[in-house]
PDB file of C-alpha atoms in Angstrom:
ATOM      1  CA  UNK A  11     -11.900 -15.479  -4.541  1.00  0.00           C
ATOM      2  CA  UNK A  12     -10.801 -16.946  -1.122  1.00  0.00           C
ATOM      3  CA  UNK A  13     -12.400 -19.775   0.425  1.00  0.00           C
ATOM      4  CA  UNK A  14     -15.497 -19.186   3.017  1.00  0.00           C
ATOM      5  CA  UNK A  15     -12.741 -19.687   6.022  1.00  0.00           C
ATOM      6  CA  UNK A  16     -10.448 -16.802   4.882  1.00  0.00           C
ATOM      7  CA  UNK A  17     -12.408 -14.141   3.693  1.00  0.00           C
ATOM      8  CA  UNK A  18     -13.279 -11.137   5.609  1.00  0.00           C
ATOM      9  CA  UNK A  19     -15.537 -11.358   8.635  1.00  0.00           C
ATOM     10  CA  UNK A  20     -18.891 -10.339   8.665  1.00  0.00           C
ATOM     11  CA  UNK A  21     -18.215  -7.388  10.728  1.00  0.00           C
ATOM     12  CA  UNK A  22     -14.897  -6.256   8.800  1.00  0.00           C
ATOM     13  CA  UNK A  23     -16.713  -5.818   5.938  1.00  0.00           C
ATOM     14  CA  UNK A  24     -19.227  -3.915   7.547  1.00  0.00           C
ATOM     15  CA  UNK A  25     -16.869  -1.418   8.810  1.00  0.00           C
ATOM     16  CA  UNK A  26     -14.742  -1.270   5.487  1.00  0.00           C
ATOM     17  CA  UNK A  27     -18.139  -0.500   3.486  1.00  0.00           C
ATOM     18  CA  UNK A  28     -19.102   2.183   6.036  1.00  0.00           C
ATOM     19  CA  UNK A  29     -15.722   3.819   6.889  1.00  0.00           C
ATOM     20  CA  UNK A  30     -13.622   3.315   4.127  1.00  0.00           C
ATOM     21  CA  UNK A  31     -11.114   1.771   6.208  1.00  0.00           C
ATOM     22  CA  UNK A  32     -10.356  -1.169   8.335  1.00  0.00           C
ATOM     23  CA  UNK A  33      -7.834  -1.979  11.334  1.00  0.00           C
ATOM     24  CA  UNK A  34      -6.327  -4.956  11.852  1.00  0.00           C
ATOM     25  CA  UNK A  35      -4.850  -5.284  15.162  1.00  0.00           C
ATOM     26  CA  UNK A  36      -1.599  -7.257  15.275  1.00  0.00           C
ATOM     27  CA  UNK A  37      -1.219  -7.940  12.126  1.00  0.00           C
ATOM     28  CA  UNK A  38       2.950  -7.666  12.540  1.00  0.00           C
ATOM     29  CA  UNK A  39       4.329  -9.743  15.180  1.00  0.00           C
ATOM     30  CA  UNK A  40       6.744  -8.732  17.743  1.00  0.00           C
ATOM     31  CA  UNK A  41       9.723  -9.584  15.938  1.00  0.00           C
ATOM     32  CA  UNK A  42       8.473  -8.405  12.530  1.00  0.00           C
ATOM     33  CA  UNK A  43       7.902  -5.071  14.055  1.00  0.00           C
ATOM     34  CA  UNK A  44      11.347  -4.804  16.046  1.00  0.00           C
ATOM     35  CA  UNK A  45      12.971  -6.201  11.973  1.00  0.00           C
ATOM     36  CA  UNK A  46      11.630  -3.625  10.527  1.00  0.00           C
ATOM     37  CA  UNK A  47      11.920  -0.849  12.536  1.00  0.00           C
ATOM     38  CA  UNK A  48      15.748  -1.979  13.195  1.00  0.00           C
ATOM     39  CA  UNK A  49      16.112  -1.446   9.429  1.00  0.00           C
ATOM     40  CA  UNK A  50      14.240   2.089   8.837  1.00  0.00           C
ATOM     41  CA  UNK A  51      16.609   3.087  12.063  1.00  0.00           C
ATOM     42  CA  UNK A  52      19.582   2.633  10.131  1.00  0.00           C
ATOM     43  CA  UNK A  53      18.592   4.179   7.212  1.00  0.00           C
ATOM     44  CA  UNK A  54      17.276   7.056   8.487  1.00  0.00           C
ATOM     45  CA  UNK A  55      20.602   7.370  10.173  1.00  0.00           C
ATOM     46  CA  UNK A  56      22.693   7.130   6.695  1.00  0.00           C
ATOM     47  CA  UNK A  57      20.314   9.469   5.094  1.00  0.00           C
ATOM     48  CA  UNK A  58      18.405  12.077   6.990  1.00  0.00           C
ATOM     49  CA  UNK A  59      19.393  12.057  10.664  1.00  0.00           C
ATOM     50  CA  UNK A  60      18.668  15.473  11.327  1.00  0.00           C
ATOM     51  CA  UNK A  61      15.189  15.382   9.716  1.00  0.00           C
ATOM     52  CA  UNK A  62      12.524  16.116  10.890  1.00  0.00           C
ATOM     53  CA  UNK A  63      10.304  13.613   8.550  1.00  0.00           C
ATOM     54  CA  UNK A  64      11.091  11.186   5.672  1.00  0.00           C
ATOM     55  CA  UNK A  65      10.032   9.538   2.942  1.00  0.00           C
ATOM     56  CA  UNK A  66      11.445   6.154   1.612  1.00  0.00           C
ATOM     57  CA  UNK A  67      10.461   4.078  -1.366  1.00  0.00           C
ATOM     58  CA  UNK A  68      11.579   0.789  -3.365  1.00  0.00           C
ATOM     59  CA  UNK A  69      11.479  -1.042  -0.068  1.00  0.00           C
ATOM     60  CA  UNK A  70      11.585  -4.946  -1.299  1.00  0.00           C
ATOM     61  CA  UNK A  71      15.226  -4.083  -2.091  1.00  0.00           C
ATOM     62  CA  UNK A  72      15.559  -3.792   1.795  1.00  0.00           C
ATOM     63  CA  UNK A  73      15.395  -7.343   2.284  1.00  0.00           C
ATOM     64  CA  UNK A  74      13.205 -10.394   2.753  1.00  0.00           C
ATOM     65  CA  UNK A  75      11.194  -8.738   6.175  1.00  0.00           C
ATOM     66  CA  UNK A  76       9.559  -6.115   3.802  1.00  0.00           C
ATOM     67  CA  UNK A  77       9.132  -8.329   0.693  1.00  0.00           C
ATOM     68  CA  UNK A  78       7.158 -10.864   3.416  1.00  0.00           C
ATOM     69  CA  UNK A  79       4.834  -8.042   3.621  1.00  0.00           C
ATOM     70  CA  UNK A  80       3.645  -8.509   0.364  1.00  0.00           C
ATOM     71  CA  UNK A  81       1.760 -11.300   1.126  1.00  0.00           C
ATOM     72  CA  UNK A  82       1.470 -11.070   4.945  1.00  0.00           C
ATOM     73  CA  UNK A  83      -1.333 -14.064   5.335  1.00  0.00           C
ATOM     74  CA  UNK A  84      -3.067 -11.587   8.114  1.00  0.00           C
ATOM     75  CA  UNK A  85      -3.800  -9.324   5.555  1.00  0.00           C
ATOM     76  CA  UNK A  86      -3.700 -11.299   2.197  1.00  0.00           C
ATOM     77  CA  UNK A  87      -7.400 -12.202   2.520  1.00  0.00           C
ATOM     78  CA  UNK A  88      -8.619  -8.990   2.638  1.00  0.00           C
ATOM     79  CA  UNK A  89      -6.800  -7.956  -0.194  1.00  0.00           C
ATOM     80  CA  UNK A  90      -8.090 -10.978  -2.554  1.00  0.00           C
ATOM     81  CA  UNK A  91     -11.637 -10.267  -1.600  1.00  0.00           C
ATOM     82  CA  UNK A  92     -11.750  -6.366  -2.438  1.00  0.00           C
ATOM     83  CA  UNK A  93      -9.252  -6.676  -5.127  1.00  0.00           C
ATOM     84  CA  UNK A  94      -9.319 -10.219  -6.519  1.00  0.00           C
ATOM     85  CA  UNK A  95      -6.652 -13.124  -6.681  1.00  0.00           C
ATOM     86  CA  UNK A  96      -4.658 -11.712  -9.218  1.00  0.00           C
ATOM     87  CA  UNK A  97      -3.967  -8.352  -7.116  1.00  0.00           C
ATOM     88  CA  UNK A  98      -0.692  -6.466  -8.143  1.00  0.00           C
ATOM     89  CA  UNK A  99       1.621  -4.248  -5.926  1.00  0.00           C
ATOM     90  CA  UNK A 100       1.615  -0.913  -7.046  1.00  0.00           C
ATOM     91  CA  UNK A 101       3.965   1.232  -5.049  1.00  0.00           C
ATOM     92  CA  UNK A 102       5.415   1.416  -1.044  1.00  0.00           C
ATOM     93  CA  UNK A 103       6.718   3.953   0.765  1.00  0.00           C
ATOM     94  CA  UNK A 104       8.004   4.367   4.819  1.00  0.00           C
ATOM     95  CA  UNK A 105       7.390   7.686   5.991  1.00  0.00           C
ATOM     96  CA  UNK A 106       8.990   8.624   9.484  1.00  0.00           C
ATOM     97  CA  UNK A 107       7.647  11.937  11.288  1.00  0.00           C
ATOM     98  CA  UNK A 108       9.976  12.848  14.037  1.00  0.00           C
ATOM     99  CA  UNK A 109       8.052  16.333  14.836  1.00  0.00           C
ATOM    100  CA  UNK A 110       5.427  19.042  13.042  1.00  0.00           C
ATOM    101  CA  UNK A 111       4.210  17.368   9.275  1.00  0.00           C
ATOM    102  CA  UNK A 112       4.690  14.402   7.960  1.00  0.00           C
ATOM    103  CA  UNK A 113       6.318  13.997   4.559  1.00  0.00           C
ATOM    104  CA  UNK A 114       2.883  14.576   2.257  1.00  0.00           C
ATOM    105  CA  UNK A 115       2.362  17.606   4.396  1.00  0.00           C
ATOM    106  CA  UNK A 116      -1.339  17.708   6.265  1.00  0.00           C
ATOM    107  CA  UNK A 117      -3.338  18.371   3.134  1.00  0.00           C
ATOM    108  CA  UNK A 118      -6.255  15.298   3.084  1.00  0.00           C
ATOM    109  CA  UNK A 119      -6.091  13.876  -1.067  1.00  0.00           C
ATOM    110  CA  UNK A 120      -8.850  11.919  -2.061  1.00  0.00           C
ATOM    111  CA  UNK A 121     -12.778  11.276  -1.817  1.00  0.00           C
ATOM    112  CA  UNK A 122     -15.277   9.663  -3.278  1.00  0.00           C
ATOM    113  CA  UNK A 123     -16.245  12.161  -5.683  1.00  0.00           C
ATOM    114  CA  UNK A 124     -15.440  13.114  -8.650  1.00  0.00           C
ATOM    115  CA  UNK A 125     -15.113   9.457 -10.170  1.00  0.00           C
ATOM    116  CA  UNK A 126     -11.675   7.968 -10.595  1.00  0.00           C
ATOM    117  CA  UNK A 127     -11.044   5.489 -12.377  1.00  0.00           C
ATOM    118  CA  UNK A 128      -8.074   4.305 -10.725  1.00  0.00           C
ATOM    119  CA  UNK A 129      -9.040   5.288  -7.257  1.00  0.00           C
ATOM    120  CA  UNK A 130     -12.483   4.136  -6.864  1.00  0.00           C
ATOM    121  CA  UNK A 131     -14.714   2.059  -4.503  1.00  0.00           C
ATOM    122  CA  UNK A 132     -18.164  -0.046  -4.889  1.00  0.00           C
ATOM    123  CA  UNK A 133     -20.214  -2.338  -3.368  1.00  0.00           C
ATOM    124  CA  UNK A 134     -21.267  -5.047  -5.342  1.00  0.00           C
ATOM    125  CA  UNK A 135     -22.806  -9.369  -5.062  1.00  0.00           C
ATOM    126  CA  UNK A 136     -21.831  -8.347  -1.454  1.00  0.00           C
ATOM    127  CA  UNK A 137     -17.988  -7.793  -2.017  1.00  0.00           C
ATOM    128  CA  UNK A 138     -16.428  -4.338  -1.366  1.00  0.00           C
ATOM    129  CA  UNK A 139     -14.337  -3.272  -4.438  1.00  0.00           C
ATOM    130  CA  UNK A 140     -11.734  -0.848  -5.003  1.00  0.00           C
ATOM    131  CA  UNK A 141      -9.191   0.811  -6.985  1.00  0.00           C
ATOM    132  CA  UNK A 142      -5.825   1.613  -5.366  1.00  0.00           C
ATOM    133  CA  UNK A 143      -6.166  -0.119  -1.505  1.00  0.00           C
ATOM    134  CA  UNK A 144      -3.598   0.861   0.688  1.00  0.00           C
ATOM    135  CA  UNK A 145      -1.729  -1.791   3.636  1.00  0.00           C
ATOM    136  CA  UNK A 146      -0.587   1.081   6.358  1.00  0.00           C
ATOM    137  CA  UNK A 147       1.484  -0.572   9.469  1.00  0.00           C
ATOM    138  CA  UNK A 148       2.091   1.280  12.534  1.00  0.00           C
ATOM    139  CA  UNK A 149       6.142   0.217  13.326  1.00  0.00           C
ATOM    140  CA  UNK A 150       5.402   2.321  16.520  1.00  0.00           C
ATOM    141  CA  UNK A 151       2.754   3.065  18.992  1.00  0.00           C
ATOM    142  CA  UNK A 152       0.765   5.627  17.560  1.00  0.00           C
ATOM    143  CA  UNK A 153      -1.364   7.951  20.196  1.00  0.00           C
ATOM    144  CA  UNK A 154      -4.224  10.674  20.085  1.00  0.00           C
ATOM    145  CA  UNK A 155      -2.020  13.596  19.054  1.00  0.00           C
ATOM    146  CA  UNK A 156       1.054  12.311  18.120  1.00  0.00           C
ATOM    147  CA  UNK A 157       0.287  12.759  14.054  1.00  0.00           C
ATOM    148  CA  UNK A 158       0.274  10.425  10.920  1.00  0.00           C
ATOM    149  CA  UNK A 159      -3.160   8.866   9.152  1.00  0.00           C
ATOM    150  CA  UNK A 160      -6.285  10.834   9.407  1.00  0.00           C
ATOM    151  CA  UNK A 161      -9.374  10.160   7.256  1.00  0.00           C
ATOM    152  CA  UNK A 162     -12.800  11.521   6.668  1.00  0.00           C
ATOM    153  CA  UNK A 163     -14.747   8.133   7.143  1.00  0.00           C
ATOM    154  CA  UNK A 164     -17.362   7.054   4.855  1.00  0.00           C
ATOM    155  CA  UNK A 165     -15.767   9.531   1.962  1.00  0.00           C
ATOM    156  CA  UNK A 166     -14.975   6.808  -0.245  1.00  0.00           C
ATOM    157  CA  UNK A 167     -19.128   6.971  -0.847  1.00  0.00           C
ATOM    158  CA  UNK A 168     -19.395  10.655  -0.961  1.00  0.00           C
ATOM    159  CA  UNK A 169     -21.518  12.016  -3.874  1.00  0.00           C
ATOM    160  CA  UNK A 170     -20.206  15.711  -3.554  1.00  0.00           C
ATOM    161  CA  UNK A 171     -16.220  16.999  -3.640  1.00  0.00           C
ATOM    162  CA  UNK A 172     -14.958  16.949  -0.784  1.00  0.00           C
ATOM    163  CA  UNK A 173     -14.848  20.415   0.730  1.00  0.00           C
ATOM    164  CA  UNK A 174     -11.434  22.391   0.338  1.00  0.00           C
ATOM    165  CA  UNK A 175     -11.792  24.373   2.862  1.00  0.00           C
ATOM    166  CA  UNK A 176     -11.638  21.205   5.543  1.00  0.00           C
ATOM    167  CA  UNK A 177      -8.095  19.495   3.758  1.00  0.00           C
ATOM    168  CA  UNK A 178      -6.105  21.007   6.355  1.00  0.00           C
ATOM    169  CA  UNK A 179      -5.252  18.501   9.042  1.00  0.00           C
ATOM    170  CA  UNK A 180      -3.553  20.871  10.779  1.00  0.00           C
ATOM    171  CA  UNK A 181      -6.722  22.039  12.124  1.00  0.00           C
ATOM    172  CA  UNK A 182      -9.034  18.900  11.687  1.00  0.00           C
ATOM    173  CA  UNK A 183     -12.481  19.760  10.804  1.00  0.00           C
ATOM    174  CA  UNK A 184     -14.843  17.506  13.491  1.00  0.00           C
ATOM    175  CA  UNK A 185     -15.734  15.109  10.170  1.00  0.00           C
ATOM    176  CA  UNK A 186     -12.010  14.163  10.160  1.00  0.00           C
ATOM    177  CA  UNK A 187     -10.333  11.447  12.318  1.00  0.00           C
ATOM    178  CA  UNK A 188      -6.986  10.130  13.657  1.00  0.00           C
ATOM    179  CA  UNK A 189      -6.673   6.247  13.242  1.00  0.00           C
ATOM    180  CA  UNK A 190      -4.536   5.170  15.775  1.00  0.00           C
ATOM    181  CA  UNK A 191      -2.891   1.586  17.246  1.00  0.00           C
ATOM    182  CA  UNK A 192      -0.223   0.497  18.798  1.00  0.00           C
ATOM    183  CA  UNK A 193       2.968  -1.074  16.545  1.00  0.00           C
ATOM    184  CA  UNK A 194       1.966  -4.057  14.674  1.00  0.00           C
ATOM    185  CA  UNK A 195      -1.508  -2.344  13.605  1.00  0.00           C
ATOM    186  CA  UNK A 196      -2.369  -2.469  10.239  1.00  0.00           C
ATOM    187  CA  UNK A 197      -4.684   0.160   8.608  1.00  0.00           C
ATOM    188  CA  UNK A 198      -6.455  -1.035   5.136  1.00  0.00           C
ATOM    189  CA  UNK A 199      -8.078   1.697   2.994  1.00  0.00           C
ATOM    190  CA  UNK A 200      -9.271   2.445  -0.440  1.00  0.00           C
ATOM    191  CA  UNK A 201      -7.735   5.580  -1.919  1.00  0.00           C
ATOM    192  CA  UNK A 202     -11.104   7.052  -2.603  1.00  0.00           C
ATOM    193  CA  UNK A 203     -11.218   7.975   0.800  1.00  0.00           C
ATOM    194  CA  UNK A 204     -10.360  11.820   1.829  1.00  0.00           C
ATOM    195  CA  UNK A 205      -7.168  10.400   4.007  1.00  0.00           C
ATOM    196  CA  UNK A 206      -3.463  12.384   5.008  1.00  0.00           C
ATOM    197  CA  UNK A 207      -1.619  12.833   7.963  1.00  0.00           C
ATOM    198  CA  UNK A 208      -2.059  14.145  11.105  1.00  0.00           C
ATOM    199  CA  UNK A 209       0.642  16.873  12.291  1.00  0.00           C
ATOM    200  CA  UNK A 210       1.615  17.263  16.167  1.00  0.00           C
ATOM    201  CA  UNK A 211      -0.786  17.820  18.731  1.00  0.00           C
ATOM    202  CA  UNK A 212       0.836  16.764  21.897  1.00  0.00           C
ATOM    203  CA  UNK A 213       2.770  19.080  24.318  1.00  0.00           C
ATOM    204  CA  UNK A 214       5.101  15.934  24.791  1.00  0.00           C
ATOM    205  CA  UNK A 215       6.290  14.473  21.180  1.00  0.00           C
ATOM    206  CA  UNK A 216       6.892  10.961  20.545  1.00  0.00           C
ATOM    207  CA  UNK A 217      10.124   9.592  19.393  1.00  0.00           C
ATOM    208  CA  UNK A 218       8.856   9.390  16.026  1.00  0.00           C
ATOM    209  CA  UNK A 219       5.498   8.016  14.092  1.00  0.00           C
ATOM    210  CA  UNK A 220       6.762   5.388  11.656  1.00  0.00           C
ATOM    211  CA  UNK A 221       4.563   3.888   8.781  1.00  0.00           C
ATOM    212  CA  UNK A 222       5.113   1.682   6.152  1.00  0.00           C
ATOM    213  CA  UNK A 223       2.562   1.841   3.389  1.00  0.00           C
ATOM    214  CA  UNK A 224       2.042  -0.924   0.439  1.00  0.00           C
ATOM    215  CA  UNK A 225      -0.195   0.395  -2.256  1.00  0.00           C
ATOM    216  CA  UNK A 226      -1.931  -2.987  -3.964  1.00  0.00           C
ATOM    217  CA  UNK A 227      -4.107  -2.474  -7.371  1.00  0.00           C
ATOM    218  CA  UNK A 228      -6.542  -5.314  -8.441  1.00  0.00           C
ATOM    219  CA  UNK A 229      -4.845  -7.182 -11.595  1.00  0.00           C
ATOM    220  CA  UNK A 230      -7.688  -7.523 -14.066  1.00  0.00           C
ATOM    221  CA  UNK A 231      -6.793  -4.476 -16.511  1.00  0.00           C
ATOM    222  CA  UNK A 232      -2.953  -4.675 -16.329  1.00  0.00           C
ATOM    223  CA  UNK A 233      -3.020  -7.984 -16.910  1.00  0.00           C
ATOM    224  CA  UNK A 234       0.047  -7.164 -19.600  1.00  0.00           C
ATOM    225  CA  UNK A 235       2.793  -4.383 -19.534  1.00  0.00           C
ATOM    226  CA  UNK A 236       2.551  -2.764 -22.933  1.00  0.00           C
ATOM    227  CA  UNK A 237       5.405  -3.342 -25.227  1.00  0.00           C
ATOM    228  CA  UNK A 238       5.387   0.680 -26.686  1.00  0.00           C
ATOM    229  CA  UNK A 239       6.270   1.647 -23.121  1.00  0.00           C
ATOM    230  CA  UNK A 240       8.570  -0.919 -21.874  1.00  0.00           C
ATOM    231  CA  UNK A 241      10.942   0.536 -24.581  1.00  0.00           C
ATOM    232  CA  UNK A 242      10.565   3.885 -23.624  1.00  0.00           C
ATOM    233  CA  UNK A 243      10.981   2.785 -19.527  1.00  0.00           C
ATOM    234  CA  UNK A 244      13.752   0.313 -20.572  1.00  0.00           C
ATOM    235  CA  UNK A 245      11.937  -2.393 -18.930  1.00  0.00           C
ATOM    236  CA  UNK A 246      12.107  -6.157 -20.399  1.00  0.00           C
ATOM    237  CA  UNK A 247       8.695  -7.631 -20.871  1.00  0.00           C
ATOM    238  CA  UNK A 248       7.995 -11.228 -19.599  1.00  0.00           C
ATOM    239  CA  UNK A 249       6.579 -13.589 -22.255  1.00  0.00           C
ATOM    240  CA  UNK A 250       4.210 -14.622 -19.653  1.00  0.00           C
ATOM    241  CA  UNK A 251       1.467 -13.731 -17.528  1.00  0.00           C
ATOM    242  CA  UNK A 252       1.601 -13.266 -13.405  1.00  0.00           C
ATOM    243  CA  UNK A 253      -0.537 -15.802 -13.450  1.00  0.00           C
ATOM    244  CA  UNK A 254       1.025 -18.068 -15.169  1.00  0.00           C
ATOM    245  CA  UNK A 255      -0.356 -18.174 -18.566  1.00  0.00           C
ATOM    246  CA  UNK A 256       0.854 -17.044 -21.840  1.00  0.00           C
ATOM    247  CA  UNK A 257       0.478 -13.243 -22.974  1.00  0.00           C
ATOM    248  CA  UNK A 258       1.355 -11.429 -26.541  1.00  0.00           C
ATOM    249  CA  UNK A 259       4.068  -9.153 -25.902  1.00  0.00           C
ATOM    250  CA  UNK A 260       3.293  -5.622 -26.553  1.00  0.00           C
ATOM    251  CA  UNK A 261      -0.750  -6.258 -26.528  1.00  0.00           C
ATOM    252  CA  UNK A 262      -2.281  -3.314 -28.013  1.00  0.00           C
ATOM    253  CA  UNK A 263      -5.275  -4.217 -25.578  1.00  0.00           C
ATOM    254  CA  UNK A 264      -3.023  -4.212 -22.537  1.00  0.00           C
ATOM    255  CA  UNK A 265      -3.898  -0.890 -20.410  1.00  0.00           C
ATOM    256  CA  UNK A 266      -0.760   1.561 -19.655  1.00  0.00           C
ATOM    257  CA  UNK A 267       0.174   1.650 -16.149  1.00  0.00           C
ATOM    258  CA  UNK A 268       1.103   5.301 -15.966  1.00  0.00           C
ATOM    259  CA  UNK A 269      -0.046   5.743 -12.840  1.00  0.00           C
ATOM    260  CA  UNK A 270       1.798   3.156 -11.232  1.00  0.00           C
ATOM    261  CA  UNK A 271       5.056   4.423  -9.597  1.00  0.00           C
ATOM    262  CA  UNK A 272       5.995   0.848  -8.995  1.00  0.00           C
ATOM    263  CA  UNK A 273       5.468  -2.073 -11.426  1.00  0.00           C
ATOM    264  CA  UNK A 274       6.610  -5.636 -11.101  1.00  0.00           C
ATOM    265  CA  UNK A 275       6.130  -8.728 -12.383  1.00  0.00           C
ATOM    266  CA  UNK A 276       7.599 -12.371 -11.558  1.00  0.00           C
ATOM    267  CA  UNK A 277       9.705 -13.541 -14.289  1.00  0.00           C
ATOM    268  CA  UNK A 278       9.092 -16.847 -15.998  1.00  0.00           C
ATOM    269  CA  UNK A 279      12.003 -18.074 -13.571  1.00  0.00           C
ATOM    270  CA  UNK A 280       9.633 -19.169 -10.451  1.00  0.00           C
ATOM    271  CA  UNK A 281      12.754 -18.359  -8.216  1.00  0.00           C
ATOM    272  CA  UNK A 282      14.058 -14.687  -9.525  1.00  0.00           C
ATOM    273  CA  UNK A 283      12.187 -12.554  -7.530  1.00  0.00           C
ATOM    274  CA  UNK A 284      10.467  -9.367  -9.604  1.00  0.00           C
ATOM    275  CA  UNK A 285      12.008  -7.115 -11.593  1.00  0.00           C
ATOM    276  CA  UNK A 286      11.561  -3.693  -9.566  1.00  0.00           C
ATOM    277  CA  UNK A 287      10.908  -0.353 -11.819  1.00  0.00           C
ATOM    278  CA  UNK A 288      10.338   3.218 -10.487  1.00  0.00           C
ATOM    279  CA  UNK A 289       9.223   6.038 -12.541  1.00  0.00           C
ATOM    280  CA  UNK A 290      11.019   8.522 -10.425  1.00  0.00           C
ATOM    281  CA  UNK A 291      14.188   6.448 -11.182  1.00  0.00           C
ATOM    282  CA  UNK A 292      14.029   5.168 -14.197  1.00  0.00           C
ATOM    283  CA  UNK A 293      16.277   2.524 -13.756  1.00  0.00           C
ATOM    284  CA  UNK A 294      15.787  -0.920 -13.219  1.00  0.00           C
ATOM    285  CA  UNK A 295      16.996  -2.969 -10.615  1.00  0.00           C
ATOM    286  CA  UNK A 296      16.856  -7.062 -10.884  1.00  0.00           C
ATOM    287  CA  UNK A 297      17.049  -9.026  -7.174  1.00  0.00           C
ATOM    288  CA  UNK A 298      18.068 -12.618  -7.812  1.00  0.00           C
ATOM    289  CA  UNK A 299      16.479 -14.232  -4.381  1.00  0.00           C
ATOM    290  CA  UNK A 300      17.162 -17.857  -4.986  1.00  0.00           C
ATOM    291  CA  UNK A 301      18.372 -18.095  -1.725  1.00  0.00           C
ATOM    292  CA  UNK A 302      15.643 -16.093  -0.659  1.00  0.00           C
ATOM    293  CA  UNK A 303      12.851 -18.677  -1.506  1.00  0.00           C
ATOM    294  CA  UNK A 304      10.653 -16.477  -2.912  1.00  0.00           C
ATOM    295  CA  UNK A 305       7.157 -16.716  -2.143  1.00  0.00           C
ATOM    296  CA  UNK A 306       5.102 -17.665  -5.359  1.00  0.00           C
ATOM    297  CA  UNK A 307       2.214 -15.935  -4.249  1.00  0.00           C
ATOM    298  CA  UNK A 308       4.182 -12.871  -4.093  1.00  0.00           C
ATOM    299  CA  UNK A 309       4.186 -10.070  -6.703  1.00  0.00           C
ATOM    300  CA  UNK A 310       0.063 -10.901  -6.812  1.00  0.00           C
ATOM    301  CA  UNK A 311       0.806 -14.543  -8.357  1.00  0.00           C
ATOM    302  CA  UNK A 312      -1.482 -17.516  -7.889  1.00  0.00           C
ATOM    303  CA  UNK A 313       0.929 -19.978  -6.602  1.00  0.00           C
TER     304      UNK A 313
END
């Protein structure tokens, strides 16, 4: 649990346990913003220049401006206190919408009800918890109109499905709302919240609507990766915990992570950055970032 002097304010955990979601304003500094956004330029240019929208994953292989968003200390706190110190990164993705829909289309996903057990949210001793919670930063100013996240707020708490004839973002129902902020804003939300993206709506279209999204997952139930899939994935187990302490390799207790689409863990080596695996991939990628000086806290490890 963080300390008293870096836990949520009063008020942001008001507004998290009423809407589902929280902004943080500047929570990117000038010259992370202009870093990043340098970098999704380029590859958007290698990749899909005539696109109209994107979608990129495995972004820590990008280099050390997106890894530092792992543990960005504007947004770190929030993250222990709804998912707990031993948090994990789950998956990330960029999207870039350059006209009409983004990447997932304008269909909202999501809502409170029916239960799931991986995307879930409660209140409880006074702490907001949740299952998936989502890190969304604007890397450009995002306006009324000009597309990317909507939300029904206060859906993570719904106790009926959400309606499917309101999903369509392309014509928002009046429960529905944009989130918007200029670049450097940071939107937090828990997946149990009906949430998508905006299309359009603007005569006058923006240069493009660029988000990079960091999916985090509290750490208590995949404490250890299973040793009957890491075969299978062709991943190589560490003989240690994220946090630090000693774990039976191949647990039969340990939970699968087959919903993650990302999965790392630090290795035993304090300075080897995680070993990165994707199920869409399956392939695994090692970064050696000794002269990266990897952050310990990183990868959700206590340092």
């Amino acid at each position: 649990m963080p300390n008293e002097a870096t836990r949520m304010t009063e008020e942001q955990r008001y507004l998290l346990d009423l809407q589902g979601f929280l902004v943080v304003e500047n929570a990117l500094t000038p010259e992370q913003v202009a870093a990043l956004d340098a970098e999704v330029t380029s590859r958007m240019e290698q990749e899909a220049p005539e696109a109209s929208t994107h979608r990129f994953g495995g972004l820590l292989t990008w280099g050390r401006p997106f890894r530092d968003l792992i543990d960005n200390p504007r947004i770190l706190p929030c993250l222990e206190e709804v998912l707990g110190p031993g948090l994990r990164l789950d998956h990330d993705y960029c999207d870039v919408i350059r006209r009409g829909k983004g990447p997932i289309g304008t269909t909202l996903h999501g809502g409170g009800t029916p239960f799931d057990p991986v995307q879930f949210y409660r209140f409880a001793e006074g702490i907001p918890r949740s299952g998936l919670f989502v890190v969304a930063y604007n890397l450009r100013d995002v306006h009324p109109g000009d597309g990317g996240f909507g939300c029904v707020p206060g859906s993570h708490k719904a106790n009926l499905p959400f309606p499917a004839a309101w999903r369509d973002l392309s014509q928002p129902h009046a429960c529905t709302r944009a989130v918007t902020g200029p670049a450097g804003t940071a939107i937090l939300f828990t997946e149990a919240l009906a949430v998508g993206h905006h299309g359009f709506q603007r005569p006058v279209q923006p240069t493009a609507v660029r988000i990079i999204g960091f999916d985090f997952f509290g750490g208590g139930a995949a404490e250890q990766f299973p040793q009957r899939l890491s075969g299978v994935l062709g991943f190589q187990v560490p003989q240690c915990d994220v946090d630090g302490s000693e774990c039976e390799v191949g647990d039969a207790g340990a939970a699968d992570p087959v919903d993650f689409r990302l999965f790392m863990k630090l290795l035993p080596e304090r300075d080897h950055l995680a070993r990165v695996l994707t199920d869409e991939q399956r392939a695994e990628a090692v970064h050696d970032a000794i002269d990266d000086q990897a952050v310990g806290r990183q990868m959700g490890v206590r340092a």
